[in-house]
Short mmCIF file of C-alpha atoms in Angstrom, two decimals:
data_model
loop_
_atom_site.label_atom_id
_atom_site.label_comp_id
_atom_site.label_asym_id
_atom_site.label_seq_id
_atom_site.Cartn_x
_atom_site.Cartn_y
_atom_site.Cartn_z
CA MET M 1 61.15 93.65 121.26
CA SER M 2 60.00 96.77 123.77
CA PRO M 3 61.07 97.40 127.51
CA GLU M 4 57.43 97.98 128.82
CA ILE M 5 56.36 93.78 126.77
CA PHE M 6 59.36 92.86 128.05
CA PHE M 7 59.12 93.52 131.61
CA SER M 8 54.97 92.51 131.97
CA PRO M 9 53.53 93.18 135.43
CA PRO M 10 51.49 90.78 136.67
CA ALA M 11 47.22 91.36 135.08
CA ASP M 12 45.96 92.07 139.03
CA ALA M 13 48.48 94.10 139.75
CA GLY M 14 47.00 98.01 140.44
CA GLY M 15 48.18 101.20 138.96
CA SER M 16 50.21 102.36 140.50
CA ASP M 17 52.53 99.53 140.35
CA ILE M 18 52.13 99.46 136.70
CA LEU M 19 53.72 103.05 136.13
CA GLU M 20 56.87 102.06 138.79
CA VAL M 21 57.83 98.90 137.65
CA THR M 22 57.54 100.40 133.53
CA MET M 23 59.55 102.89 134.81
CA ALA M 24 62.14 100.78 136.17
CA ASN M 25 62.07 99.19 133.92
CA LYS M 26 62.52 101.45 130.54
CA ASN M 27 65.82 103.01 132.77
CA LEU M 28 66.99 99.58 133.40
CA PHE M 29 66.01 98.85 129.19
CA LYS M 30 68.52 101.79 128.92
CA THR M 31 71.16 100.37 130.51
CA ILE M 32 71.53 97.51 128.64
CA VAL M 33 70.71 99.58 125.59
CA GLY M 34 73.98 101.15 126.57
CA MET M 35 76.03 98.60 127.23
CA LEU M 36 75.95 97.07 124.06
CA SER M 37 77.33 99.74 121.96
CA PRO M 38 80.93 99.35 120.62
CA LYS M 39 83.77 100.91 122.93
CA ALA M 40 84.64 104.42 121.89
CA ASP M 41 88.40 103.48 119.70
CA THR M 42 89.93 107.52 118.99
CA VAL M 43 88.97 110.96 119.25
CA ASN M 44 87.34 113.64 116.95
CA GLU M 45 89.01 116.69 115.67
CA ALA M 46 86.73 118.42 117.24
CA GLY M 47 87.21 116.36 120.19
CA GLY M 48 84.73 114.28 120.90
CA VAL M 49 84.87 110.16 120.94
CA ALA M 50 84.56 108.54 117.69
CA TYR M 51 85.21 105.51 115.84
CA LYS M 52 87.94 104.63 114.26
CA LEU M 53 87.93 103.34 110.65
CA SER M 54 89.32 99.84 109.33
CA PRO M 55 92.94 101.70 106.44
CA LYS M 56 90.30 100.08 103.72
CA GLN M 57 86.74 101.40 105.44
CA ALA M 58 89.21 104.73 105.34
CA LEU M 59 91.02 105.18 102.18
CA ALA M 60 87.82 104.51 100.38
CA GLN M 61 86.20 108.03 101.75
CA TYR M 62 89.17 109.46 101.14
CA ALA M 63 88.92 108.48 97.59
CA ALA M 64 85.60 109.92 97.04
CA THR M 65 85.43 113.09 99.14
CA GLY M 66 89.78 113.86 100.06
CA CYS M 67 91.02 116.92 97.91
CA PHE M 68 94.02 117.51 99.66
CA ASN M 69 93.14 121.64 100.49
CA ASN M 70 92.49 122.97 103.63
CA THR M 71 89.24 121.99 105.96
CA PHE M 72 87.65 123.01 108.27
CA TYR M 73 89.21 120.74 111.47
CA ALA M 74 92.51 119.54 109.00
CA ASP M 75 95.40 120.91 106.71
CA ALA M 76 96.42 119.17 103.00
CA GLY M 77 99.04 118.33 104.27
CA ASP M 78 97.58 116.17 107.35
CA GLN M 79 95.68 114.15 105.13
CA LEU M 80 98.35 114.38 102.39
CA ASP M 81 100.24 111.90 104.86
CA LYS M 82 97.72 110.37 106.16
CA VAL M 83 96.26 109.04 102.21
CA LEU M 84 99.80 107.50 102.52
CA ALA M 85 99.79 105.83 104.97
CA LEU M 86 96.73 103.64 104.20
CA ALA M 87 97.70 103.74 101.32
CA ASN M 88 101.09 101.22 102.54
CA GLU M 89 98.65 99.51 105.04
CA VAL M 90 96.01 97.94 102.73
CA ASP M 91 97.49 95.38 99.61
CA ALA M 92 98.14 96.39 96.34
CA GLU M 93 95.15 95.46 94.89
CA PHE M 94 92.18 97.57 96.27
CA VAL M 95 95.00 100.25 95.72
CA ALA M 96 94.86 99.73 92.15
CA LYS M 97 90.50 99.34 92.62
CA THR M 98 90.30 102.56 94.66
CA ALA M 99 92.32 104.53 91.59
CA VAL M 100 90.12 103.22 89.62
CA PHE M 101 86.79 103.54 91.19
CA ALA M 102 87.87 107.21 92.77
CA ARG M 103 88.26 107.80 88.80
CA GLU M 104 85.64 105.91 87.84
CA LYS M 105 82.60 106.85 88.85
CA GLY M 106 83.94 109.43 92.01
CA HIS M 107 85.10 111.11 88.05
CA MET M 108 88.02 112.80 91.26
CA LYS M 109 90.69 114.52 89.41
CA ASP M 110 93.53 114.69 92.48
CA MET M 111 93.53 111.79 94.54
CA PRO M 112 93.43 108.94 91.45
CA ALA M 113 95.77 110.32 90.34
CA LEU M 114 97.78 110.19 94.21
CA LEU M 115 97.06 106.84 94.04
CA LEU M 116 97.80 105.99 91.08
CA ALA M 117 101.84 107.89 91.53
CA VAL M 118 101.15 104.85 94.99
CA LEU M 119 101.86 102.17 93.10
CA SER M 120 104.00 102.36 90.62
CA THR M 121 106.12 101.63 93.57
CA ARG M 122 104.43 99.16 94.23
CA ASP M 123 102.93 96.67 92.06
CA LYS M 124 104.25 97.60 88.86
CA ALA M 125 102.34 94.98 86.94
CA LEU M 126 98.42 96.89 88.59
CA PHE M 127 100.36 99.94 87.73
CA GLU M 128 100.15 99.20 83.90
CA ARG M 129 96.79 97.62 84.12
CA VAL M 130 95.33 100.75 85.99
CA PHE M 131 96.94 103.33 83.82
CA PRO M 132 95.28 104.37 80.75
CA ARG M 133 91.62 103.99 83.03
CA VAL M 134 93.06 106.60 85.34
CA ALA M 135 95.75 109.04 83.19
CA ASP M 136 92.34 109.40 80.92
CA ASN M 137 93.17 112.75 79.66
CA GLY M 138 95.85 115.23 79.58
CA LYS M 139 94.34 117.00 82.95
CA MET M 140 95.55 113.71 85.02
CA LEU M 141 98.79 112.55 82.91
CA ARG M 142 99.71 115.98 84.36
CA ASN M 143 98.68 115.27 87.72
CA PHE M 144 100.51 111.87 87.79
CA VAL M 145 102.90 113.95 86.48
CA GLN M 146 102.71 116.37 89.56
CA ILE M 147 102.89 113.93 91.72
CA MET M 148 105.63 111.92 90.82
CA ARG M 149 108.46 114.35 90.70
CA SER M 150 106.99 116.05 93.60
CA GLY M 151 108.36 113.26 96.06
CA VAL M 152 106.06 112.14 98.24
CA VAL M 153 105.83 108.36 97.11
CA GLY M 154 109.58 109.08 97.28
CA ARG M 155 110.60 109.88 94.20
CA LYS M 156 111.13 112.63 92.28
CA SER M 157 111.57 111.36 88.62
CA LEU M 158 108.93 109.07 86.73
CA GLY M 159 110.92 105.64 86.24
CA SER M 160 111.46 103.66 82.72
CA LEU M 161 107.94 101.77 83.37
CA PRO M 162 105.98 104.99 84.35
CA LYS M 163 107.66 106.91 81.86
CA ARG M 164 106.38 104.09 78.78
CA MET M 165 103.06 104.46 80.10
CA VAL M 166 103.51 107.93 79.21
CA ARG M 167 104.92 107.77 75.85
CA GLU M 168 102.11 104.80 75.47
CA TRP M 169 100.06 107.43 76.82
CA PHE M 170 100.95 110.07 73.42
CA GLU M 171 100.77 106.89 71.03
CA LYS M 172 97.10 106.26 71.39
CA ARG M 173 96.37 109.82 70.58
CA GLY M 174 95.44 111.40 67.77
CA SER M 175 97.68 114.89 67.13
CA GLU M 176 94.30 116.72 67.36
CA GLN M 177 93.31 115.20 70.13
CA ILE M 178 96.78 115.86 72.13
CA PHE M 179 96.28 119.48 71.12
CA LYS M 180 93.12 119.34 72.46
CA GLN M 181 94.53 118.31 76.16
CA SER M 182 97.28 120.15 76.61
CA VAL M 183 96.07 123.17 78.01
CA GLY M 184 97.50 123.25 81.71
CA GLN M 185 100.22 123.86 83.61
CA SER M 186 102.89 122.85 86.33
CA PRO M 187 104.11 121.37 84.70
CA SER M 188 102.92 121.82 80.68
CA ILE M 189 102.59 119.16 78.02
CA ALA M 190 106.19 120.86 76.86
CA ASP M 191 107.42 119.87 79.78
CA ILE M 192 105.78 116.39 79.71
CA LEU M 193 107.33 115.92 76.59
CA LYS M 194 111.00 116.55 77.62
CA MET M 195 110.59 114.12 79.91
CA VAL M 196 109.35 111.62 78.33
CA HIS M 197 110.47 111.61 74.44
CA PRO M 198 108.29 110.25 73.00
CA LYS M 199 108.75 108.97 69.18
CA PRO M 200 106.83 110.77 66.00
CA ALA M 201 104.80 108.34 63.83
CA ASP M 202 104.68 111.03 61.39
CA ALA M 203 105.21 114.18 60.21
CA GLU M 204 102.34 115.89 61.51
CA ARG M 205 103.32 114.04 65.16
CA GLU M 206 106.77 115.67 64.95
CA ALA M 207 105.57 118.93 63.71
CA LEU M 208 103.19 119.03 66.84
CA PHE M 209 106.02 117.59 69.26
CA GLY M 210 107.98 120.28 67.93
CA TYR M 211 105.39 122.90 68.38
CA PHE M 212 104.65 122.61 71.84
CA ILE M 213 108.11 122.57 72.68
CA GLY M 214 109.76 125.27 70.47
CA ARG M 215 111.79 123.96 67.46
CA ASP M 216 111.85 125.32 64.51
CA ILE M 217 108.85 123.49 62.00
CA ASP M 218 106.96 122.81 58.90
CA VAL M 219 104.08 124.64 60.06
CA ASP M 220 102.54 123.36 56.86
CA LYS M 221 102.69 119.81 58.10
CA LEU M 222 101.35 120.65 61.90
CA PRO M 223 97.42 119.59 62.47
CA GLU M 224 95.09 121.84 60.73
CA ILE M 225 93.39 122.42 64.00
CA VAL M 226 97.16 123.63 65.23
CA LYS M 227 97.23 126.10 61.82
CA LYS M 228 93.77 127.66 62.33
CA PHE M 229 93.79 128.87 66.25
CA GLU M 230 97.57 129.98 64.80
CA GLN M 231 95.88 131.72 62.24
CA PHE M 232 92.84 133.12 64.82
CA LYS M 233 95.74 134.00 66.83
CA ALA M 234 97.51 136.17 63.90
CA GLY M 235 93.85 137.78 63.13
CA ASP M 236 94.07 135.77 59.96
CA MET M 237 90.64 133.77 60.34
CA LEU M 238 87.64 135.61 61.68
CA GLU M 239 86.21 131.27 62.45
CA ILE M 240 87.10 130.72 65.68
CA PRO M 241 88.55 127.37 65.85
CA ASN M 242 87.31 124.34 67.89
CA VAL M 243 89.38 124.64 70.41
CA PRO M 244 89.36 124.36 73.69
CA PHE M 245 87.97 127.63 75.51
CA GLN M 246 91.31 127.88 77.88
CA MET M 247 92.84 128.24 75.11
CA LEU M 248 90.41 131.31 73.84
CA THR M 249 90.02 133.62 77.08
CA ALA M 250 93.70 135.04 76.81
CA LEU M 251 93.25 135.67 73.51
CA PRO M 252 91.42 140.48 72.74
CA LEU M 253 87.53 139.40 71.68
CA GLY M 254 85.49 141.76 71.74
CA ALA M 255 81.03 140.18 72.38
CA LYS M 256 80.83 138.40 68.75
CA GLU M 257 83.66 136.54 69.57
CA TRP M 258 82.31 135.07 73.34
CA THR M 259 78.92 135.72 71.53
CA GLU M 260 79.84 132.55 68.77
CA ILE M 261 81.72 130.58 71.81
CA ALA M 262 78.88 130.19 73.65
CA ARG M 263 76.72 129.43 71.11
CA ASN M 264 78.98 126.20 70.24
CA ALA M 265 80.71 125.71 73.98
CA PRO M 266 79.58 121.94 75.44
CA TRP M 267 78.03 122.06 78.85
CA GLN M 268 80.03 122.15 81.28
CA ILE M 269 82.69 125.07 79.56
CA THR M 270 78.85 127.09 79.51
CA ARG M 271 78.31 125.38 82.50
CA MET M 272 81.60 127.16 84.37
CA ASN M 273 81.23 130.73 82.48
CA LEU M 274 77.64 131.98 83.03
CA ASN M 275 78.83 134.95 84.40
CA THR M 276 81.56 135.39 81.57
CA PHE M 277 78.77 134.90 78.99
CA GLN M 278 76.94 137.79 80.98
CA ARG M 279 79.58 140.31 81.17
CA HIS M 280 80.74 140.29 77.96
CA GLY M 281 77.48 140.98 76.94
CA VAL M 282 76.06 137.31 74.94
CA PHE M 283 72.73 137.08 77.45
CA ALA M 284 71.72 140.47 75.65
CA ASP M 285 71.04 138.55 72.15
CA GLU M 286 67.92 136.79 73.14
CA ALA M 287 68.04 133.67 71.09
CA MET M 288 71.73 133.72 72.26
CA VAL M 289 69.15 133.53 76.52
CA LYS M 290 66.81 130.43 74.88
CA ILE M 291 70.17 128.42 73.42
CA VAL M 292 71.91 128.48 76.23
CA ALA M 293 69.43 127.69 78.58
CA ASP M 294 68.20 124.71 76.48
CA ARG M 295 72.13 123.58 75.86
CA LEU M 296 71.60 123.52 79.91
CA ARG M 297 68.68 121.46 80.30
CA ASN M 298 69.44 119.16 78.02
CA ALA M 299 69.11 115.73 79.65
CA GLU M 300 72.07 113.48 76.52
CA ALA M 301 74.28 116.47 77.55
CA ILE M 302 73.86 116.43 81.60
CA LYS M 303 74.26 113.03 81.57
CA ARG M 304 77.35 113.01 78.87
CA ALA M 305 78.70 115.56 81.07
CA ARG M 306 79.02 113.40 83.98
CA VAL M 307 78.30 116.89 86.49
CA PHE M 308 78.34 116.28 90.41
CA PRO M 309 74.71 118.32 91.91
CA TYR M 310 77.36 120.35 94.28
CA GLN M 311 78.86 122.12 90.28
CA LEU M 312 75.07 122.57 89.91
CA LEU M 313 74.42 124.69 92.94
CA SER M 314 77.14 125.78 92.34
CA ALA M 315 76.49 127.14 89.12
CA PHE M 316 72.81 128.00 90.21
CA LYS M 317 74.42 130.21 93.24
CA ALA M 318 76.66 132.22 90.95
CA ALA M 319 74.54 132.70 88.43
CA GLU M 320 71.19 134.07 90.64
CA ALA M 321 74.23 136.74 92.49
CA ASN M 322 74.73 138.11 89.07
CA ARG M 323 71.72 140.01 88.65
CA GLY M 324 72.81 140.45 85.04
CA ILE M 325 72.18 136.57 83.83
CA PRO M 326 68.70 136.27 82.83
CA ARG M 327 65.59 134.58 84.85
CA GLU M 328 65.79 132.07 82.78
CA ILE M 329 68.74 130.53 83.12
CA THR M 330 68.61 129.93 86.22
CA GLU M 331 65.01 128.16 86.09
CA ALA M 332 67.14 125.69 83.49
CA LEU M 333 69.50 124.85 86.40
CA GLN M 334 67.15 124.00 88.28
CA ASP M 335 66.10 122.14 85.53
CA ALA M 336 69.17 120.58 84.76
CA MET M 337 69.21 120.04 88.94
CA GLU M 338 66.11 117.75 88.63
CA ILE M 339 67.22 115.97 85.47
CA ALA M 340 70.73 115.07 87.45
CA THR M 341 69.52 113.71 90.49
CA GLU M 342 66.16 111.85 88.20
CA ASN M 343 67.51 108.63 88.62
CA VAL M 344 67.84 108.61 92.71
CA PRO M 345 66.37 105.39 93.52
CA ARG M 346 63.37 106.04 95.47
CA ILE M 347 63.43 103.53 98.99
CA ASP M 348 61.01 102.21 100.85
CA GLY M 349 60.04 102.37 104.17
CA LYS M 350 59.68 105.09 106.82
CA VAL M 351 62.52 106.78 105.61
CA TYR M 352 63.95 109.86 108.57
CA ILE M 353 66.96 112.06 106.71
CA PHE M 354 69.24 114.05 109.64
CA PRO M 355 71.19 117.37 107.32
CA ASP M 356 73.97 118.51 110.17
CA ILE M 357 73.95 122.23 109.80
CA SER M 358 76.29 122.56 112.77
CA GLY M 359 79.22 125.84 112.28
CA SER M 360 81.52 123.34 111.10
CA MET M 361 79.69 122.90 107.98
CA HIS M 362 79.60 125.78 106.42
CA SER M 363 82.99 125.18 105.46
CA PRO M 364 84.02 124.83 101.52
CA ALA M 365 82.90 121.44 99.96
CA THR M 366 86.04 120.57 98.21
CA GLY M 367 88.25 122.90 101.24
CA TYR M 368 89.83 126.15 101.47
CA ARG M 369 92.23 126.97 98.34
CA LYS M 370 94.32 130.04 98.15
CA GLY M 371 92.06 132.08 95.08
CA ALA M 372 89.84 129.16 94.08
CA THR M 373 87.85 128.19 97.34
CA SER M 374 84.46 126.40 96.62
CA THR M 375 81.23 128.74 96.90
CA VAL M 376 79.30 125.67 98.02
CA THR M 377 79.51 124.54 100.99
CA CYS M 378 79.55 121.63 103.56
CA LEU M 379 76.29 122.29 104.74
CA ASP M 380 74.82 123.06 100.86
CA VAL M 381 75.83 119.48 99.97
CA ALA M 382 73.99 118.27 102.60
CA ALA M 383 71.16 119.69 102.03
CA LEU M 384 71.18 119.19 98.62
CA VAL M 385 71.43 115.92 99.80
CA ALA M 386 68.49 115.68 101.65
CA ALA M 387 65.83 117.67 99.62
CA THR M 388 66.97 115.66 96.52
CA LEU M 389 66.01 111.96 99.10
CA LEU M 390 63.00 113.91 100.02
CA ARG M 391 62.80 114.50 96.55
CA LYS M 392 62.17 110.86 95.66
CA ASN M 393 61.07 109.46 98.84
CA PRO M 394 58.26 112.09 99.18
CA SER M 395 57.15 110.45 102.34
CA ALA M 396 60.68 111.65 104.41
CA GLU M 397 61.28 113.33 107.75
CA VAL M 398 63.99 115.59 107.60
CA ILE M 399 65.60 116.85 110.68
CA PRO M 400 68.37 119.44 110.66
CA PHE M 401 70.33 119.31 113.49
CA SER M 402 72.86 120.99 115.14
CA ASP M 403 73.68 121.39 119.05
CA HIS M 404 69.58 119.93 118.83
CA ILE M 405 67.65 119.16 116.54
CA VAL M 406 65.92 122.87 114.22
CA GLU M 407 62.32 122.38 112.84
CA ALA M 408 62.60 123.08 109.07
CA ARG M 409 58.78 123.13 106.97
CA LEU M 410 59.93 121.28 103.04
CA ASN M 411 57.18 120.79 100.77
CA PRO M 412 58.53 117.12 98.47
CA ARG M 413 56.74 118.80 96.03
CA ASP M 414 59.15 121.71 95.72
CA SER M 415 62.47 122.10 93.29
CA VAL M 416 65.31 120.01 94.72
CA MET M 417 67.31 123.56 94.56
CA THR M 418 63.54 125.27 96.55
CA ASN M 419 64.46 122.93 99.41
CA ALA M 420 68.49 122.83 99.34
CA LYS M 421 68.01 126.99 99.74
CA ILE M 422 65.95 126.12 102.65
CA LEU M 423 67.70 123.92 104.24
CA ALA M 424 71.21 126.03 104.01
CA SER M 425 69.73 128.77 105.21
CA LEU M 426 68.59 127.12 108.68
CA PRO M 427 70.48 128.72 112.11
CA SER M 428 73.99 126.96 113.19
CA GLY M 429 74.94 125.44 116.15
CA GLY M 430 77.59 122.74 117.88
CA THR M 431 77.67 119.26 116.81
CA ASN M 432 75.09 117.00 119.04
CA CYS M 433 74.27 113.52 115.59
CA SER M 434 72.08 111.96 118.39
CA ALA M 435 69.84 114.48 118.51
CA PRO M 436 68.06 113.64 115.42
CA LEU M 437 68.12 110.45 117.03
CA LYS M 438 66.86 110.74 120.24
CA GLU M 439 63.90 112.69 119.06
CA LEU M 440 63.16 109.83 116.95
CA ASN M 441 63.32 107.24 120.94
CA ARG M 442 61.55 110.16 122.42
CA ARG M 443 58.57 109.90 119.61
CA ARG M 444 58.89 106.13 119.71
CA ALA M 445 59.30 106.75 116.11
CA LYS M 446 58.99 103.69 114.11
CA GLY M 447 61.16 103.94 110.82
CA ASP M 448 63.16 101.80 108.04
CA MET M 449 65.69 104.17 107.11
CA ILE M 450 67.78 106.50 108.94
CA VAL M 451 70.37 108.63 106.44
CA TYR M 452 72.88 111.19 107.90
CA VAL M 453 75.19 113.95 106.41
CA SER M 454 77.47 115.45 108.37
CA ASP M 455 81.04 115.85 108.60
CA ASN M 456 80.90 113.91 111.32
CA GLU M 457 82.67 115.63 114.86
CA SER M 458 79.56 115.25 117.04
CA TRP M 459 81.31 117.15 120.13
CA VAL M 460 78.43 117.72 121.86
CA ASP M 461 76.87 114.75 123.18
CA THR M 462 80.68 113.28 124.04
CA ARG M 463 79.82 113.34 128.05
CA HIS M 464 79.98 109.39 128.89
CA ARG M 465 82.89 107.28 129.53
CA TRP M 466 85.00 106.31 126.02
CA ASN M 467 83.57 102.25 126.96
CA ARG M 468 80.51 103.45 126.61
CA GLY M 469 80.26 103.93 122.92
CA THR M 470 78.97 107.64 121.39
CA ALA M 471 76.03 108.93 122.27
CA THR M 472 75.11 108.00 119.00
CA MET M 473 75.51 104.51 118.70
CA ARG M 474 73.61 104.41 122.43
CA GLN M 475 70.30 105.92 120.63
CA TRP M 476 70.73 103.99 117.09
CA ASN M 477 70.93 101.29 119.34
CA GLU M 478 67.49 102.20 121.29
CA PHE M 479 66.41 102.93 118.46
CA LYS M 480 66.59 99.61 116.55
CA SER M 481 65.33 97.65 119.80
CA ARG M 482 62.06 98.81 118.57
CA ASN M 483 63.11 98.83 115.05
CA SER M 484 64.73 95.67 113.97
CA ASP M 485 65.03 95.20 110.87
CA ALA M 486 66.02 99.65 110.60
CA LYS M 487 69.44 100.54 108.58
CA LEU M 488 71.51 103.65 109.11
CA VAL M 489 73.23 105.27 106.50
CA CYS M 490 76.04 107.49 107.91
CA ILE M 491 77.07 110.18 105.09
CA ASP M 492 80.89 111.90 105.05
CA ILE M 493 80.54 114.99 103.52
CA GLN M 494 84.51 115.36 104.74
CA PRO M 495 87.06 112.86 105.49
CA TYR M 496 89.27 112.49 108.72
CA GLY M 497 89.52 108.93 109.10
CA HIS M 498 86.38 108.33 111.74
CA THR M 499 82.43 107.80 112.20
CA GLN M 500 79.99 108.22 115.08
CA ALA M 501 78.47 105.17 114.41
CA GLN M 502 80.29 101.34 113.91
CA GLU M 503 80.73 99.67 110.84
CA ARG M 504 78.25 96.36 111.21
CA ARG M 505 75.54 94.86 108.53
CA ASP M 506 72.92 97.15 109.98
CA ILE M 507 74.86 100.22 109.23
CA LEU M 508 77.10 102.21 106.27
CA ASN M 509 79.68 104.87 106.41
CA VAL M 510 80.03 106.33 102.95
CA GLY M 511 81.88 109.56 101.76
CA GLY M 512 81.11 112.20 99.22
CA PHE M 513 79.05 114.00 96.94
CA SER M 514 78.01 113.00 94.16
CA ASP M 515 75.03 110.22 92.10
CA GLN M 516 77.56 107.52 93.46
CA VAL M 517 76.01 107.60 96.99
CA PHE M 518 72.54 107.61 95.95
CA THR M 519 73.07 104.56 93.96
CA LEU M 520 74.87 103.01 96.77
CA VAL M 521 72.26 104.40 99.34
CA SER M 522 69.98 102.38 98.11
CA GLU M 523 72.11 98.50 97.20
CA PHE M 524 72.34 99.29 101.09
CA ALA M 525 69.00 100.07 101.62
CA ALA M 526 68.05 96.56 98.96
CA GLY M 527 70.21 94.23 101.03
CA ASN M 528 72.22 93.88 98.14
CA LEU M 529 75.96 94.96 99.40
CA ASP M 530 78.13 92.19 101.78
CA ASP M 531 80.46 93.27 104.86
CA GLY M 532 82.26 95.29 104.72
CA HIS M 533 79.56 97.18 102.08
CA TRP M 534 80.93 100.54 100.54
CA VAL M 535 84.95 98.68 100.41
CA SER M 536 82.61 95.69 99.41
CA VAL M 537 81.79 97.76 96.24
CA ILE M 538 85.51 98.40 95.52
CA GLU M 539 86.43 95.34 96.14
CA ARG M 540 83.90 94.03 93.32
CA LEU M 541 85.20 96.17 90.51
CA GLU M 542 87.50 94.14 87.68
CA LEU M 543 90.15 95.56 86.23
#
């Protein structure tokens, strides 16, 4: 109900009295709205007041966004300590479901392996049940073993049950599959074999295990793929074997061999090595340019690759910066982005999207990693989410903000990549999450859904007492006074365990930057999420 209706003056009142009463009542109503905001109960990393997430909410957020690298406000050790503490605060079943969710839906690597390691010390039955779903390839197996040996979960040895599960991992895979998933070190597959001593099922498996750990073996009994690889290395075979790309990169190969690798590379390897292909002359062949471009925009290949939209953005930025990469390749990446995000749902009603363009959003989306820091920033991700939602909801309004709102003219018919570049290039400043909501309230705007994409480190608007709550919450309550059915979604790009808008039936806090986020936003908009929202999605997961 609006303040003018609630405090309507008598019909025969004079004009000046009407104005005076209306203005006084507006101020009174705003005070009441502020009083309805829940009291803030923590301070964020930037020094602003905030709301602490519950242990389950915080763990769910870390599971989708945590990468154990240094972020703008926290280092990797802090994140690790917080996740371990949270995992021990919630029940073991939730830890198990979060590990599976993070792997199968979020496609994360480090976080599900850590939660699996935690589970090995808390609930053996649940650990045994979810191990195959989390350690679903060689990389995940190595991550799990590495975490166990580090001692972070309280032990430095695997223990009898984890050893048995690792042995079963080898038993359930064919020899060729094991060989192709053996790429990587610290620990290597050879290290793991020495730890768990799996019993070879046949002569071929015995030869393969011996090959890994350097024993004398009967070469004739090796799997055919291993024989071909060794023959190629020795120069006895011209045909490039069908082995993982990483096994070939250390070999002295020429343009001809690299062209053959590019011709047969899977989708993700193609995306990750466009600069490598260009450097080795692959794109000098116009036919290869077409082959690679067609692969990149192939809808089925994109679906099978389970690609993150931000991975496409990363490839696009790298390719665009390399003048040697043909334009057809960069255009194919834009096509791939449209395909990868085409299932983003349309949201009914009036939608507002608030991407955070403040200074802290210029930090790498996956944290700082020595020698391997991603070129994709939190700002890139925020711009990408905003541009994607605008593409599917042309009537939506995008209002970027830092310490104040920033005007951005976007055409919803432009590609996702084009609009993302415009947003990512806007000038930055401090963080004031309440600024765009304050602007809507100034306009007395109507709306049905508001989506923030931010790191939630608001501090510019922290000028009031804690018992009045955050400025964002106060502005949201005022917006709700005019739009009783409106909903608010706060997408957190980096996890810190707090939020500017406290979770309730009309507010969803969600972390991450995979396409799963769009699904949750759609479910929330349609009213299909229970109280607890994102946590309830994880809890519904079947083990």
